[in-house]
Tab-separated table of C-alpha atoms in Angstrom:
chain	number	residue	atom	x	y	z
A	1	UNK	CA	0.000	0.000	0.000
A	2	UNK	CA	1.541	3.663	-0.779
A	3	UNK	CA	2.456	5.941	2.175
A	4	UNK	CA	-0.595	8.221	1.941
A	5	UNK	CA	-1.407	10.753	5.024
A	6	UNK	CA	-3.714	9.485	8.134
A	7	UNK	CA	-6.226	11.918	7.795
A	8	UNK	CA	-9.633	12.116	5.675
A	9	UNK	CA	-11.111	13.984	3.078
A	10	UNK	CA	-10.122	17.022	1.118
A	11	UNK	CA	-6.316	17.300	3.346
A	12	UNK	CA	-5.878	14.009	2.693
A	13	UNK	CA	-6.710	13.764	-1.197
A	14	UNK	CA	-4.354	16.723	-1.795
A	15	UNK	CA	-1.254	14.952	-0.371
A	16	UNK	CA	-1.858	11.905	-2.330
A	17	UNK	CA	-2.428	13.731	-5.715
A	18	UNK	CA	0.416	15.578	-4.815
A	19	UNK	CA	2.323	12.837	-3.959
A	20	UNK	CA	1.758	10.419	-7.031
A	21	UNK	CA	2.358	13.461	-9.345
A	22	UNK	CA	5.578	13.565	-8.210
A	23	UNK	CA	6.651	10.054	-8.108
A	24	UNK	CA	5.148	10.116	-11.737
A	25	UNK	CA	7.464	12.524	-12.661
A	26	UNK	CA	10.252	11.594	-10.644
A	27	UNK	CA	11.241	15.174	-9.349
A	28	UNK	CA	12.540	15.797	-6.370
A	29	UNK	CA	11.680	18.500	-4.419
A	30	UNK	CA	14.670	20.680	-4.722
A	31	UNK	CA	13.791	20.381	-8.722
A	32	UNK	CA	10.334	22.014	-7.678
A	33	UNK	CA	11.805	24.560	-4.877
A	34	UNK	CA	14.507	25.475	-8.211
A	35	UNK	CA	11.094	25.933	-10.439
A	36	UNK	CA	8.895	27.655	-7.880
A	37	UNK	CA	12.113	30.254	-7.612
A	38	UNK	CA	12.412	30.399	-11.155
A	39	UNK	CA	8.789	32.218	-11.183
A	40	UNK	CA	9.730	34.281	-8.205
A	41	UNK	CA	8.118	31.809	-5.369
A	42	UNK	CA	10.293	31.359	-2.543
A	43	UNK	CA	9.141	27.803	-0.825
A	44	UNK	CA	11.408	25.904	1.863
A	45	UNK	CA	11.787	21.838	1.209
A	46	UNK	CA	10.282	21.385	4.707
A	47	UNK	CA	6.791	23.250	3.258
A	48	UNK	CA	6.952	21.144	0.373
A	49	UNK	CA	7.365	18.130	2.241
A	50	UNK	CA	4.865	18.487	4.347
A	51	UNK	CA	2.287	19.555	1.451
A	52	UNK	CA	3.251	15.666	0.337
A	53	UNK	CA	2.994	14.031	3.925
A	54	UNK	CA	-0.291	15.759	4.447
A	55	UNK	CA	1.072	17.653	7.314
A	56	UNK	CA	-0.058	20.799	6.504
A	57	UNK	CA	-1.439	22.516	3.200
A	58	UNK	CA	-1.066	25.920	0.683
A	59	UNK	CA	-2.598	28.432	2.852
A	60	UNK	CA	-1.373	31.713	1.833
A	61	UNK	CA	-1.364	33.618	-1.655
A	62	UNK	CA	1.839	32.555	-2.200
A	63	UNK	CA	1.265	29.133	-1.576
A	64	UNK	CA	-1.477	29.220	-3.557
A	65	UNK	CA	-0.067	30.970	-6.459
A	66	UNK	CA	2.793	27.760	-6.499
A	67	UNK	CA	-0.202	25.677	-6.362
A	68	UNK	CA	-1.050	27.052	-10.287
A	69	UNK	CA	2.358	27.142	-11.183
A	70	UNK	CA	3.252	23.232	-10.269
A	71	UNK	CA	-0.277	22.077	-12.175
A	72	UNK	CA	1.273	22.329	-15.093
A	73	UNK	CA	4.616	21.136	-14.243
A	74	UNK	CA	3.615	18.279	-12.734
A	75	UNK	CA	1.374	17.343	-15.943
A	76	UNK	CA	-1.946	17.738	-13.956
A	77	UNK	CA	-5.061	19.624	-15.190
A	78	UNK	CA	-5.364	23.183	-14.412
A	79	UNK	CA	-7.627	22.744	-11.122
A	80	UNK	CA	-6.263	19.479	-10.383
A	81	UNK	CA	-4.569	20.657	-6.851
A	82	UNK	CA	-6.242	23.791	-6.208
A	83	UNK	CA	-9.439	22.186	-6.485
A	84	UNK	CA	-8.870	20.170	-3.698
A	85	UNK	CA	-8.164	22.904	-0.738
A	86	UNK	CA	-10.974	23.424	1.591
A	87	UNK	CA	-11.605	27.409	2.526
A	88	UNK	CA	-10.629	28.209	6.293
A	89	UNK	CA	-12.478	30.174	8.613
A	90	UNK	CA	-11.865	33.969	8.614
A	91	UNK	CA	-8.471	33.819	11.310
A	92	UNK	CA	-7.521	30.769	11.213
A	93	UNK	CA	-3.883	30.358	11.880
A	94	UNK	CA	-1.408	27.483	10.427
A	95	UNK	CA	0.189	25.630	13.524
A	96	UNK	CA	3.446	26.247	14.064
A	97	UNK	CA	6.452	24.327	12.039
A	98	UNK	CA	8.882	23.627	13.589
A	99	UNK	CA	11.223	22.442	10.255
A	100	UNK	CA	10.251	25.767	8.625
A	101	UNK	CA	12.066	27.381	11.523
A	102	UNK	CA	14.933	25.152	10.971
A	103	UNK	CA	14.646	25.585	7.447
A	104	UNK	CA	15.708	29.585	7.631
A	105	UNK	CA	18.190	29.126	10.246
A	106	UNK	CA	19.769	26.274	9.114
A	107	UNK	CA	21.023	23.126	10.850
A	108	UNK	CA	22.830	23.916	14.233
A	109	UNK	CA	22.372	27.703	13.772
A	110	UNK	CA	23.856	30.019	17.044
A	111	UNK	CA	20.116	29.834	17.263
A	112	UNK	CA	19.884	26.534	17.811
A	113	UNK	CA	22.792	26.212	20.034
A	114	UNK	CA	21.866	28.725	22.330
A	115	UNK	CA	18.196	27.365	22.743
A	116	UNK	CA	19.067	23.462	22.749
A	117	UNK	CA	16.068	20.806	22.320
A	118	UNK	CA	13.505	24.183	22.560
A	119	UNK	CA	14.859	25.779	19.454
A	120	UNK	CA	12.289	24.414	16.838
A	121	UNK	CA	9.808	25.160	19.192
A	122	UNK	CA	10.464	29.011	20.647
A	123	UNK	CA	8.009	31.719	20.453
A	124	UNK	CA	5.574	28.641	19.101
A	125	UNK	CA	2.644	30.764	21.204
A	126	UNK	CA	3.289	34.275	19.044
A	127	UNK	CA	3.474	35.573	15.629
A	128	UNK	CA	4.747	38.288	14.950
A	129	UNK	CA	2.827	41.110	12.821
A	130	UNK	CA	5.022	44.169	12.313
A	131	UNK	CA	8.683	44.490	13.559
A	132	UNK	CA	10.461	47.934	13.235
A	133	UNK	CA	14.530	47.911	14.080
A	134	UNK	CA	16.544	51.074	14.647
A	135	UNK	CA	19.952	50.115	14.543
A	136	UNK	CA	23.172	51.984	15.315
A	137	UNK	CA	26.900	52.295	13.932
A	138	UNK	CA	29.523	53.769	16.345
A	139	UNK	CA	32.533	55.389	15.347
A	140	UNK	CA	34.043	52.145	15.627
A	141	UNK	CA	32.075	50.935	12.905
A	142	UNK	CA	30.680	48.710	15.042
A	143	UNK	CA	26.711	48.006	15.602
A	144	UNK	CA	26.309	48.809	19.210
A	145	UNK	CA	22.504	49.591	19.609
A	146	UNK	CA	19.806	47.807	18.506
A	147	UNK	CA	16.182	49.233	19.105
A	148	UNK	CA	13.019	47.059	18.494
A	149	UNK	CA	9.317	47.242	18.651
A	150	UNK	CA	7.284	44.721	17.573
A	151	UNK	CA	3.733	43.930	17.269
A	152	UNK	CA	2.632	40.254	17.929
A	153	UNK	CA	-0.280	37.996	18.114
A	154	UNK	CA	-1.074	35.166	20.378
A	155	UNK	CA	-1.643	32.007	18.323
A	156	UNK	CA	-2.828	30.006	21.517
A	157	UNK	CA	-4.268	31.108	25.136
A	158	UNK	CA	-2.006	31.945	27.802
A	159	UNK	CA	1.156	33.647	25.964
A	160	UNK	CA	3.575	35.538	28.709
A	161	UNK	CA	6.632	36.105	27.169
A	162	UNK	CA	8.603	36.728	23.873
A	163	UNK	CA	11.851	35.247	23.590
A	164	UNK	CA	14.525	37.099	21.441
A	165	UNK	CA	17.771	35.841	20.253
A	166	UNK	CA	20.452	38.446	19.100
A	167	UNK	CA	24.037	37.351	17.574
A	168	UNK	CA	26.521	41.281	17.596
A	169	UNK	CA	29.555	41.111	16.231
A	170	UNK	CA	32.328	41.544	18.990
A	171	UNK	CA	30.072	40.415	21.820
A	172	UNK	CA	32.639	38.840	23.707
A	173	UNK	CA	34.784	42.098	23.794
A	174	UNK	CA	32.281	43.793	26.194
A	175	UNK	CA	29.058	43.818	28.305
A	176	UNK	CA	25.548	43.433	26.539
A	177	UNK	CA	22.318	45.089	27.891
A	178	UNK	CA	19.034	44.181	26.880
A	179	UNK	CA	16.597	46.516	28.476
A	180	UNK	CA	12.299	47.057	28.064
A	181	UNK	CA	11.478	50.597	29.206
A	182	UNK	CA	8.563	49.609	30.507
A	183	UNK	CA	7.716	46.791	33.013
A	184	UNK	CA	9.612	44.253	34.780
A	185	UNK	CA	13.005	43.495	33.626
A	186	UNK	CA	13.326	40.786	30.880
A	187	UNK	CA	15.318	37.472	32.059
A	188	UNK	CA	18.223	37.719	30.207
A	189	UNK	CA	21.390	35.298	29.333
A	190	UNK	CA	24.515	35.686	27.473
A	191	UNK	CA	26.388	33.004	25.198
A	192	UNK	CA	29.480	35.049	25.310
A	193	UNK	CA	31.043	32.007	23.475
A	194	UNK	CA	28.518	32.441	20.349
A	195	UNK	CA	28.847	36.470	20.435
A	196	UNK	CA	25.166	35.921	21.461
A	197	UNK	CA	22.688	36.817	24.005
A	198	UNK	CA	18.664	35.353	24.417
A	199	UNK	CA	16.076	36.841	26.901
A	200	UNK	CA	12.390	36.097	27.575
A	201	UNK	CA	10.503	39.340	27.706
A	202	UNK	CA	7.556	39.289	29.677
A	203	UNK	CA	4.171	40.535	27.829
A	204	UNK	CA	1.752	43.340	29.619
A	205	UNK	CA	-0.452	40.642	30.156
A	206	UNK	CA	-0.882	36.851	29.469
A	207	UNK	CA	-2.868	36.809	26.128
A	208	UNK	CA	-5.533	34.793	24.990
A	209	UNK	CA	-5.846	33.127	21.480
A	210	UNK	CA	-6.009	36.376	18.584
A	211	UNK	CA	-5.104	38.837	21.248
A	212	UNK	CA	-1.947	41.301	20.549
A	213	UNK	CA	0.411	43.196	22.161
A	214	UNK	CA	3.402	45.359	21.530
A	215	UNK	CA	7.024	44.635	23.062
A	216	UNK	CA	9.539	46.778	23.204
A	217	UNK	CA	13.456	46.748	23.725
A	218	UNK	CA	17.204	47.844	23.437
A	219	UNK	CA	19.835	45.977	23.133
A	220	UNK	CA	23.434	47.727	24.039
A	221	UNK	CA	26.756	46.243	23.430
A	222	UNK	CA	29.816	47.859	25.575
A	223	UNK	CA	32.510	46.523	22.547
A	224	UNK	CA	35.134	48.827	20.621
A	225	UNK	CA	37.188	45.661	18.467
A	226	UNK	CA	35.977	44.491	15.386
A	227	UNK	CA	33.822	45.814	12.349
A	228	UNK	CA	30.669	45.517	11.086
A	229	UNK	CA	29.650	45.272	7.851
A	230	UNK	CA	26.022	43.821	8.173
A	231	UNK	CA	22.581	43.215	10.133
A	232	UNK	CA	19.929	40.509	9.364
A	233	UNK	CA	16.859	39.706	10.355
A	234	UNK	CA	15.502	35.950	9.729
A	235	UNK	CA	11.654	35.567	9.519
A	236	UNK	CA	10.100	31.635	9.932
A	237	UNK	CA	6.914	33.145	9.088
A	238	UNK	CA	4.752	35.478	7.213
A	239	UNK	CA	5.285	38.858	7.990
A	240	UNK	CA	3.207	42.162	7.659
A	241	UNK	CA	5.872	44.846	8.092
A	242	UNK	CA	9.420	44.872	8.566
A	243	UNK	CA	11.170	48.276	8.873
A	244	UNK	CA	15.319	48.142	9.302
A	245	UNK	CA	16.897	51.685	10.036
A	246	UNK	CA	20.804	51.602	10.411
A	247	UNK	CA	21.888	54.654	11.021
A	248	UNK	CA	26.202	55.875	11.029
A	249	UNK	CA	27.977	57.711	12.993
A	250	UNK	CA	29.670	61.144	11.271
A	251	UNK	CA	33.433	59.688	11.768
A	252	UNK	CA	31.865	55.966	10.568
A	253	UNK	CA	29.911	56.792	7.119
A	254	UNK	CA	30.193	53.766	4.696
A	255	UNK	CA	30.970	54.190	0.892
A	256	UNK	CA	27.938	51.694	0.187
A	257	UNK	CA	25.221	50.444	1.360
A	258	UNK	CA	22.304	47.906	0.015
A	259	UNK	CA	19.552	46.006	1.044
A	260	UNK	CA	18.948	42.159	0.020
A	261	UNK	CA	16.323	39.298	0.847
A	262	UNK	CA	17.613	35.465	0.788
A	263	UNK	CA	14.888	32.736	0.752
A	264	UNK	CA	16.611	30.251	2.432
A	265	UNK	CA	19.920	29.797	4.183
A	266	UNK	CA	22.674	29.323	1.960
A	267	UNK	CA	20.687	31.102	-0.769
A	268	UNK	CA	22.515	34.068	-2.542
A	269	UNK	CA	20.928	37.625	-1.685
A	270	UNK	CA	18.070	38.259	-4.054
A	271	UNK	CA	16.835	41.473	-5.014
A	272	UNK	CA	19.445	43.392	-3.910
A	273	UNK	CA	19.576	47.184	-4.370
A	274	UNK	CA	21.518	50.228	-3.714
A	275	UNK	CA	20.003	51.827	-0.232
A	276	UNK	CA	21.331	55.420	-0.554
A	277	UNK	CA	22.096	57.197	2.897
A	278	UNK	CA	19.760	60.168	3.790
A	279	UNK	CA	20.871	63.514	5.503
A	280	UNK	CA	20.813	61.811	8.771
A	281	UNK	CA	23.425	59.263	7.703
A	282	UNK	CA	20.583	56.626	8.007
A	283	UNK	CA	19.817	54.257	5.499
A	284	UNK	CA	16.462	51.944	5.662
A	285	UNK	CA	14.265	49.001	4.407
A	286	UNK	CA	10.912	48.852	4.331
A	287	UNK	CA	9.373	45.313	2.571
A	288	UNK	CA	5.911	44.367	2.791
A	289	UNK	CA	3.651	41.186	3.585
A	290	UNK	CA	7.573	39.602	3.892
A	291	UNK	CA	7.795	35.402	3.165
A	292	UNK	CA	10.063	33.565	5.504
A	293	UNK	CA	13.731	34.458	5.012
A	294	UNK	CA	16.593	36.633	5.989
A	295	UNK	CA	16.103	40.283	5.192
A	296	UNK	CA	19.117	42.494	5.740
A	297	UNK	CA	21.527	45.422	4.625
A	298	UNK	CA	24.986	45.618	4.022
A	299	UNK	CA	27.908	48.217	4.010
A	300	UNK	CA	31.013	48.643	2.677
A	301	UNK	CA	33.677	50.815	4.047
A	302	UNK	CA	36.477	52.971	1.750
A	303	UNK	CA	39.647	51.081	3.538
């Protein structure tokens, strides 16, 4: 008998037809990740596995735009696959994947090695809507402020904390800070070993399921050795807003600077562009309705 999902119905049907059409073909699923990309689709292995096991399903535009796309790869119908996806509810959520989150870090990240056996599980409770980071380039031309504020939503009842992972560059040269201005003090750790430092910030309140709330936070690193020449932000899922500001210091102004995306780790940047600096030596990037990945901006310096 074939390996077909444990589940009825519509779910069920789509991971078989799925399935089949690719054993048919014999493609593997990096050959359908390379053809989603070649279209402009950015889809992780682990999402297209699990569209096959039956573990989860296209949900999102996206998803459902490399629904049409693989129809006629795959040599099925137009309508064969879309046909069978049930409608959600109006808010329903997609549970949390853990290999997604594994997928855009990659395998024994910093992240990963700082959180142990709870890294494919952390912030499981939240997603995040809108996240907004001011950083800030010393005359060292070193990152040595980070500034955050972002919007989340619970995903299941009783959320009380966000937990936040940052990697600096010479964070074993100096102290790190992490600090909320508001409320009790976030329980904080550093990995001095991994340049790295994790913290669970505690929310205004514990949230139910579809409630929000708004965290903010600084992060301050005391170190004057080394250079910077980047910051990145990985997303595991759908985002509304992301807003990066990285703003220089007048002695530290960089020759350069652009702004990229990367689908997946490993991936060379995609759609990177010049990001010119404004009067305020601050450069920015401001994507919309973001798919998981890293977004990020670079510098170069003149020496």
């Amino acid at each position: 008998m074939p390996n077909t999902p444990h589940t009825d119905g519509p779910d069920a049907m789509f991971a078989a037809v799925f399935k089949e059409a690719l054993r048919r073909r014999g493609l593997p699923l990096d050959r359908v990740r390379d053809h989603l990309e070649s279209y402009g689709i950015t889809l992780s292995l682990a999402t297209l596995s699990y569209w096959q096991s039956g573990r989860s399903l296209p949900e999102k535009p996206q998803s459902l735009r490399a629904v049409d796309v693989l129809e006629p790869f795959l040599g099925l119908p137009s309508g064969a696959l879309r046909s069978l996806l049930r409608r959600r509810p109006r808010g329903w959520v997609p549970q949390h994947d853990p290999a997604a989150v594994r997928d855009v870090y990659g395998e024994n990240s910093v992240v990963e090695q700082v959180l142990g056996d709870a890294f494919p599980y952390f912030n499981a409770g939240l997603r995040r809507l809108v996240v907004h980071e001011a950083v800030n380039v010393n005359e060292h031309r070193l990152v040595d402020e980070i500034r955050v504020t972002t919007a989340v939503r619970a995903v299941r009842d009783d959320v009380r904390h966000l937990t936040v992972i940052h990697t600096l560059d010479a964070a074993r040269d100096g102290a790190v800070d992490l600090v909320v201005p508001h409320g009790p003090p976030p329980s904080v750790r550093s990995r001095p070993e991994l340049n790295s430092v994790i913290a669970e910030i505690p929310l205004g309140r514990r949230l139910a399921r579809n409630e929000t709330a708004v965290v903010e936070y600084t992060l301050r690193a005391a170190a004057t050795e080394g250079v910077s020449h980047h910051h990145e932000r990985r997303i595991t899922a759908p985002l509304r807003t992301y807003l990066l500001q990285v703003r220089f210091h007048p002695s530290a102004v960089p020759s350069r600077c652009w702004h990229y995306y990367r689908g997946h780790l490993g991936a060379e940047p995609r759609n990177r562009q010049l990001a010119p600096l404004d009067g305020f030596r601050t450069a920015h990037l401001l994507p919309m309705k973001c798919p998981p990945g890293a977004y990020g901006m670079e510098w170069q310096w003149t020496d």
